[in-house]
PDB file of C-alpha atoms and ligand atoms in Angstrom:
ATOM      1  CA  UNK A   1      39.387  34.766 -80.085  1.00 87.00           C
ATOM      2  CA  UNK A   2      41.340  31.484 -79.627  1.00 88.00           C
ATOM      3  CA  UNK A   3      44.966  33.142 -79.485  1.00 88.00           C
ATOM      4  CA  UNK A   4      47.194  32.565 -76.159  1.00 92.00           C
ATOM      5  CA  UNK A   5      50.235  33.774 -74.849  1.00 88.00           C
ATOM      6  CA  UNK A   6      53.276  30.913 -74.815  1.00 87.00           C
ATOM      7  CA  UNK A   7      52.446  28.459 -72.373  1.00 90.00           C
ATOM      8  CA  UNK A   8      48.653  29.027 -71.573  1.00 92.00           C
ATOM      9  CA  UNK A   9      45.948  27.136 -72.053  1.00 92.00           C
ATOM     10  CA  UNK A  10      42.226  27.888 -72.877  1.00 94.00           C
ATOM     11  CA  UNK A  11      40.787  27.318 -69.271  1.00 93.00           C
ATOM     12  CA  UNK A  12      42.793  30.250 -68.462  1.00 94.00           C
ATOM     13  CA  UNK A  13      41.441  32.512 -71.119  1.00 96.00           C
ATOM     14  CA  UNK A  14      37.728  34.538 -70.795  1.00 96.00           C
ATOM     15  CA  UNK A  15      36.698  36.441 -74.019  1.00 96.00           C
ATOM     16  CA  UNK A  16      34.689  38.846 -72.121  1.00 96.00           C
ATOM     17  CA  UNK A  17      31.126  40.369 -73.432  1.00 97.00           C
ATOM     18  CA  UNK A  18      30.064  43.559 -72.200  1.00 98.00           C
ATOM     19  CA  UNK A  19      26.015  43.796 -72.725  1.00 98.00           C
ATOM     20  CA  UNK A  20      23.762  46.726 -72.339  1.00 96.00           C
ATOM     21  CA  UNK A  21      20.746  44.892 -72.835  1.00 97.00           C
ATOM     22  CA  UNK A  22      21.084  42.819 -75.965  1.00 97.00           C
ATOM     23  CA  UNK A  23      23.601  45.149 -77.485  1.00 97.00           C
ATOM     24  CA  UNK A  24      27.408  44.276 -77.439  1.00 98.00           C
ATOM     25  CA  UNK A  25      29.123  47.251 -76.063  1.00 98.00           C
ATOM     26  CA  UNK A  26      32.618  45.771 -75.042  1.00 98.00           C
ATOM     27  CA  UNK A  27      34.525  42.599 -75.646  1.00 98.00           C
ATOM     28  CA  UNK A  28      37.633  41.816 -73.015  1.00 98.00           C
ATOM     29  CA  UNK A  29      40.376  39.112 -74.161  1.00 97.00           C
ATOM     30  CA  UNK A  30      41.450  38.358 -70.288  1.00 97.00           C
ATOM     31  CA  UNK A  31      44.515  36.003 -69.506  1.00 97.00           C
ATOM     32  CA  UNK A  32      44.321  35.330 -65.687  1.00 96.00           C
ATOM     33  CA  UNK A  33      47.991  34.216 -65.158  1.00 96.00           C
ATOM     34  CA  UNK A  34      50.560  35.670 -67.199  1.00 96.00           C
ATOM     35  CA  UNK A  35      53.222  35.699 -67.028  1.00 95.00           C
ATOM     36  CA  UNK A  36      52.994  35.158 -63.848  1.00 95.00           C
ATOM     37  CA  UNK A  37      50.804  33.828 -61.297  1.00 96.00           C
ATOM     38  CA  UNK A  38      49.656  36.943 -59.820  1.00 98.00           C
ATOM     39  CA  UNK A  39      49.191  39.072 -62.829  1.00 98.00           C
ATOM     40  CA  UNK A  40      45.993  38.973 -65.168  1.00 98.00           C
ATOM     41  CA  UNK A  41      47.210  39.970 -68.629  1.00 97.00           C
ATOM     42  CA  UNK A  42      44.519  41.879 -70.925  1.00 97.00           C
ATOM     43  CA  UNK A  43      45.326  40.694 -74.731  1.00 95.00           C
ATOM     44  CA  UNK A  44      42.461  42.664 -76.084  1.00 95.00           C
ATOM     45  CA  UNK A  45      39.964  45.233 -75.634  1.00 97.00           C
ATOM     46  CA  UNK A  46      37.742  47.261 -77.428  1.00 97.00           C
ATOM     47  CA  UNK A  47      33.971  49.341 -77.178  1.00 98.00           C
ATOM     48  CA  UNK A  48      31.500  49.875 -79.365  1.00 98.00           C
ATOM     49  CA  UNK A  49      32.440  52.062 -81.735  1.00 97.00           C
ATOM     50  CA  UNK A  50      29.093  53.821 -81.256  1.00 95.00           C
ATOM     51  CA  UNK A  51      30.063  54.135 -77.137  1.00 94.00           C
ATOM     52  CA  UNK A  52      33.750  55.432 -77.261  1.00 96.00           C
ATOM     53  CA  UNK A  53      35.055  58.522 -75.265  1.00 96.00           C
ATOM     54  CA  UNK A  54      32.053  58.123 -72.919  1.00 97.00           C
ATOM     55  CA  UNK A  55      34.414  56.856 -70.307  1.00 98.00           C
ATOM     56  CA  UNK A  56      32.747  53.499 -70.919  1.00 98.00           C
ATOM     57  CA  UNK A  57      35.845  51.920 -71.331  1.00 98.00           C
ATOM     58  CA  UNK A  58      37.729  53.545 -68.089  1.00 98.00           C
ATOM     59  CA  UNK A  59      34.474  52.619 -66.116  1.00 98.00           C
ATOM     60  CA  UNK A  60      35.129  48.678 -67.217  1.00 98.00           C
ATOM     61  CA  UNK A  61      38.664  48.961 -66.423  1.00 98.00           C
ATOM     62  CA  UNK A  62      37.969  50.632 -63.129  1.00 98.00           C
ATOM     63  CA  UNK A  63      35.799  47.241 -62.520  1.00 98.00           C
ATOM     64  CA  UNK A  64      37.964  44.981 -63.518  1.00 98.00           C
ATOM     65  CA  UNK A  65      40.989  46.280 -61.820  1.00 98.00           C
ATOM     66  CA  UNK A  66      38.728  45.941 -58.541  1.00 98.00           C
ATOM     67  CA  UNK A  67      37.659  42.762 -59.113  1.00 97.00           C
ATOM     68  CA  UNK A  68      41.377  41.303 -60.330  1.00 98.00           C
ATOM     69  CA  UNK A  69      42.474  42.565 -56.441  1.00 98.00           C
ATOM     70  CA  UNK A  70      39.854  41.491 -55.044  1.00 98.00           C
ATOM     71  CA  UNK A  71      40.721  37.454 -55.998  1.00 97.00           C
ATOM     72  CA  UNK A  72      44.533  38.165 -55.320  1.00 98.00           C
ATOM     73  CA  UNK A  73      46.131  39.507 -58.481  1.00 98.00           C
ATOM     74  CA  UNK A  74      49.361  41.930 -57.905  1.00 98.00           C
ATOM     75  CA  UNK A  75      49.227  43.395 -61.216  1.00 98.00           C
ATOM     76  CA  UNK A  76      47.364  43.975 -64.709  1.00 98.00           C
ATOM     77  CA  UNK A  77      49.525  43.938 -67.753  1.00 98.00           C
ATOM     78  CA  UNK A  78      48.944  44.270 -71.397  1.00 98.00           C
ATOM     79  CA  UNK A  79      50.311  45.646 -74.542  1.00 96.00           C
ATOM     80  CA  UNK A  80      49.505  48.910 -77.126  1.00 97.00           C
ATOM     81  CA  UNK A  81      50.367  48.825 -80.216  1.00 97.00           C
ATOM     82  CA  UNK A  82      53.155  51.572 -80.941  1.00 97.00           C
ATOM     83  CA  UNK A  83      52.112  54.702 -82.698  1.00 96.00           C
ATOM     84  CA  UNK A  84      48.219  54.123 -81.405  1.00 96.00           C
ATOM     85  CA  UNK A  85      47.668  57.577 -79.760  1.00 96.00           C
ATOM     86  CA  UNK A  86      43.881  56.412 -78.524  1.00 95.00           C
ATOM     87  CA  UNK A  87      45.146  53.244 -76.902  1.00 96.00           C
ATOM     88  CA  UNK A  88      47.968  54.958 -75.194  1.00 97.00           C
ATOM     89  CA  UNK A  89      45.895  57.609 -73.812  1.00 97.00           C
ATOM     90  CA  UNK A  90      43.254  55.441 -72.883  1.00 98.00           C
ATOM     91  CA  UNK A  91      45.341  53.328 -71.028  1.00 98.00           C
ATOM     92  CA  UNK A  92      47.856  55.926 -69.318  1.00 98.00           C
ATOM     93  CA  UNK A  93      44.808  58.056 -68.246  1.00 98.00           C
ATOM     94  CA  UNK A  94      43.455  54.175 -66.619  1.00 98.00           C
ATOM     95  CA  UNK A  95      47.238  54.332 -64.166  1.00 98.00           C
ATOM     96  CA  UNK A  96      48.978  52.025 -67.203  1.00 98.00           C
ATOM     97  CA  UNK A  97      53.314  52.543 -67.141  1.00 98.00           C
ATOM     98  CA  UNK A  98      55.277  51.320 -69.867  1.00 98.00           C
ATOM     99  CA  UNK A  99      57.369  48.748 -68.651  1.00 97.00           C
ATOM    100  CA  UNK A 100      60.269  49.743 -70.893  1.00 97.00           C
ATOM    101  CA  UNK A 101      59.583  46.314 -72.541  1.00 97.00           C
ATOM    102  CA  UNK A 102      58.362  46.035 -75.905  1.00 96.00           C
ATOM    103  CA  UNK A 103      57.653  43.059 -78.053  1.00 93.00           C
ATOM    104  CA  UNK A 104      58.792  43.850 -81.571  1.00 95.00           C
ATOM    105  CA  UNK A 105      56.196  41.949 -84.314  1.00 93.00           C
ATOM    106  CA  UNK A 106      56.676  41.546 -88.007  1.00 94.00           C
ATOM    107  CA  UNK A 107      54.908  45.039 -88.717  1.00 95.00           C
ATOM    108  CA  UNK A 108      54.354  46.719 -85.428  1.00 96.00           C
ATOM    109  CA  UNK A 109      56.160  47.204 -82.380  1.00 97.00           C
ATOM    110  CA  UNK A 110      54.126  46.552 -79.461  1.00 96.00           C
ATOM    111  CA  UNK A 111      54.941  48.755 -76.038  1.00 97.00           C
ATOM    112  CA  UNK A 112      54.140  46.457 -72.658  1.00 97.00           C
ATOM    113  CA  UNK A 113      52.642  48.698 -69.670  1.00 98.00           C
ATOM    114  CA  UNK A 114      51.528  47.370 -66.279  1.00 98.00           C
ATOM    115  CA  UNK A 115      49.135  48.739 -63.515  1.00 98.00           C
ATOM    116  CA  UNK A 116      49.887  47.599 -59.802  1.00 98.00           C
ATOM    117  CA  UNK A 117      46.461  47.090 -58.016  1.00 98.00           C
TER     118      UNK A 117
HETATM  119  C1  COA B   1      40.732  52.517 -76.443  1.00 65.05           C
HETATM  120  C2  COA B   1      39.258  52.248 -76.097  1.00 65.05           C
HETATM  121  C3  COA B   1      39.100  50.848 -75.531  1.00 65.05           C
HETATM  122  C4  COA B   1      38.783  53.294 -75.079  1.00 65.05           C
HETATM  123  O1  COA B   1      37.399  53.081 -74.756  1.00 65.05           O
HETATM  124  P1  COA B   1      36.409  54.305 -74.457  1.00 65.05           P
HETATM  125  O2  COA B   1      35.093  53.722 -74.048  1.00 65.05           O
HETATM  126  O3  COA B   1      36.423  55.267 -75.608  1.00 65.05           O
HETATM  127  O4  COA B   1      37.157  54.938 -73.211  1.00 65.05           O
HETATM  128  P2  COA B   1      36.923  56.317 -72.421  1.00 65.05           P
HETATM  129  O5  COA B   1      35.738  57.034 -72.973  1.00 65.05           O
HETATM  130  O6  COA B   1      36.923  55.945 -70.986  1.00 65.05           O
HETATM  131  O7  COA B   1      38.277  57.132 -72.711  1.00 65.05           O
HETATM  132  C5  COA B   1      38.698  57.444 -74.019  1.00 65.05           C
HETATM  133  C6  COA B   1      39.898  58.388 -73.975  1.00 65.05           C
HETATM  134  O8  COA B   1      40.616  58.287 -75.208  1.00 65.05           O
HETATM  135  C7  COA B   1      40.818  59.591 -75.747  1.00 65.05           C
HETATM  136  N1  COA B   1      40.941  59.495 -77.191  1.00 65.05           N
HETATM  137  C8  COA B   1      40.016  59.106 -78.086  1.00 65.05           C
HETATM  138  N2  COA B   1      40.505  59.146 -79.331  1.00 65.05           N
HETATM  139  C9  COA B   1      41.794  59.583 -79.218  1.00 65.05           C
HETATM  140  C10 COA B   1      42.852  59.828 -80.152  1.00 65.05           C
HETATM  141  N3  COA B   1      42.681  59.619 -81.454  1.00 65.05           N
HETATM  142  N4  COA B   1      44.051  60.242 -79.655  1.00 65.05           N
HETATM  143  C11 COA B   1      44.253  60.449 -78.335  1.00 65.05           C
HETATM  144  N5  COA B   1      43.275  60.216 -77.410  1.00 65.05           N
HETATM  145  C12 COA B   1      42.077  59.797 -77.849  1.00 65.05           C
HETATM  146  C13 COA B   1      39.602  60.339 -75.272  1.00 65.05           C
HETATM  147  O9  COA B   1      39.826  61.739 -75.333  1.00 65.05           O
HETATM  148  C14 COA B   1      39.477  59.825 -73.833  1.00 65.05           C
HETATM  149  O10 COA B   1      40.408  60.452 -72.968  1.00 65.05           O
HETATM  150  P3  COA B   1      40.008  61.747 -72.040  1.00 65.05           P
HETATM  151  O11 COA B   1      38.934  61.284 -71.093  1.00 65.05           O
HETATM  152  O12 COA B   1      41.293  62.073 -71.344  1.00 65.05           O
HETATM  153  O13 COA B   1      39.538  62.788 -72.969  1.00 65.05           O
HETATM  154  C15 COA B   1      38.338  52.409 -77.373  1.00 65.05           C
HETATM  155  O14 COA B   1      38.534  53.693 -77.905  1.00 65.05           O
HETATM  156  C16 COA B   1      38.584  51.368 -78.428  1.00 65.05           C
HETATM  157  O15 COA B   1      37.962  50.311 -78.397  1.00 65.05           O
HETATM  158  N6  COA B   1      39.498  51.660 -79.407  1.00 65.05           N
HETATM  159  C17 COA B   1      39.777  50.745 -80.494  1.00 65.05           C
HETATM  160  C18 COA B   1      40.482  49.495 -80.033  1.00 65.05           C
HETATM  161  C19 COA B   1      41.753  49.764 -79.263  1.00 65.05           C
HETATM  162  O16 COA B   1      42.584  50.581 -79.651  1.00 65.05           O
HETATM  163  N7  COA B   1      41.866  49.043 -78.150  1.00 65.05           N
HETATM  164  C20 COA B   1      43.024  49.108 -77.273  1.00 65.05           C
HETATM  165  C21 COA B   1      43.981  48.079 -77.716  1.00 65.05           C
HETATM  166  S1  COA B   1      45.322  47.956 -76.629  1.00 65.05           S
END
């Protein structure tokens, strides 16, 4: 919950809760300038287990996207982990191209895509 990319600070980082009433249905980590100015950068997300392939998750994206281009964003950028067929459907199916960057971890290699709002 408290992990940034290089160079950002906390009052430029929203860990996002997605209610339906009382009940947590979504949580967003959402960078809003990396790494650049005009791109928000998502570091996380996830639904309820209980809510998934609902199109919750495209409907919050959908939203977000919106709102992102509505304060001036260019872009929306964010990483799946490689070899995570759900993410990379999810987020492909939700207008996500790889960048042809990828960010290579101790265990995992992460694959960077970007949406242009
Ligand atoms: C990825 C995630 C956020 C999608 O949320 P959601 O509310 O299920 O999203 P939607 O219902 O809008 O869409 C889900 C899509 O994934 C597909 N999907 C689900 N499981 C899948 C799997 N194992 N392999 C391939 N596709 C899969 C569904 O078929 C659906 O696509 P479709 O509409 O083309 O059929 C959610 O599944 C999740 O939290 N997963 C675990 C955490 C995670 O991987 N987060 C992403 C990290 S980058």
């Amino acid at each position: 919950m408290n992990a940034l990319p290089p160079g950002k600070t906390m009052n430029e980082k929203y860990y996002v809760g997605y209610y339906d009433g009382e009940r947590l249905i979504a949580v967003m980590d959402l960078i809003m300038a990396f790494p650049d100015k005009t791109t928000a950068f998502i570091g996380f997300f996830m639904t309820n287990v209980d809510m998934q392939n609902k199109g919750l998750g495209t409907s919050l994206v959908a939203e977000l996207c919106d709102d992102m281009a509505r304060i001036g964003k260019k872009e929306v950028r964010l990483g799946w982990v490689n070899g995570n067929p759900q993410a990379e459907h999810f987020w492909k199916k939700n207008g996500f191209v790889e960048t042809g960057a990828t960010n290579e971890m101790e265990e995992y290699t992460v694959i960077v895509a970007r949406r242009e709002l």
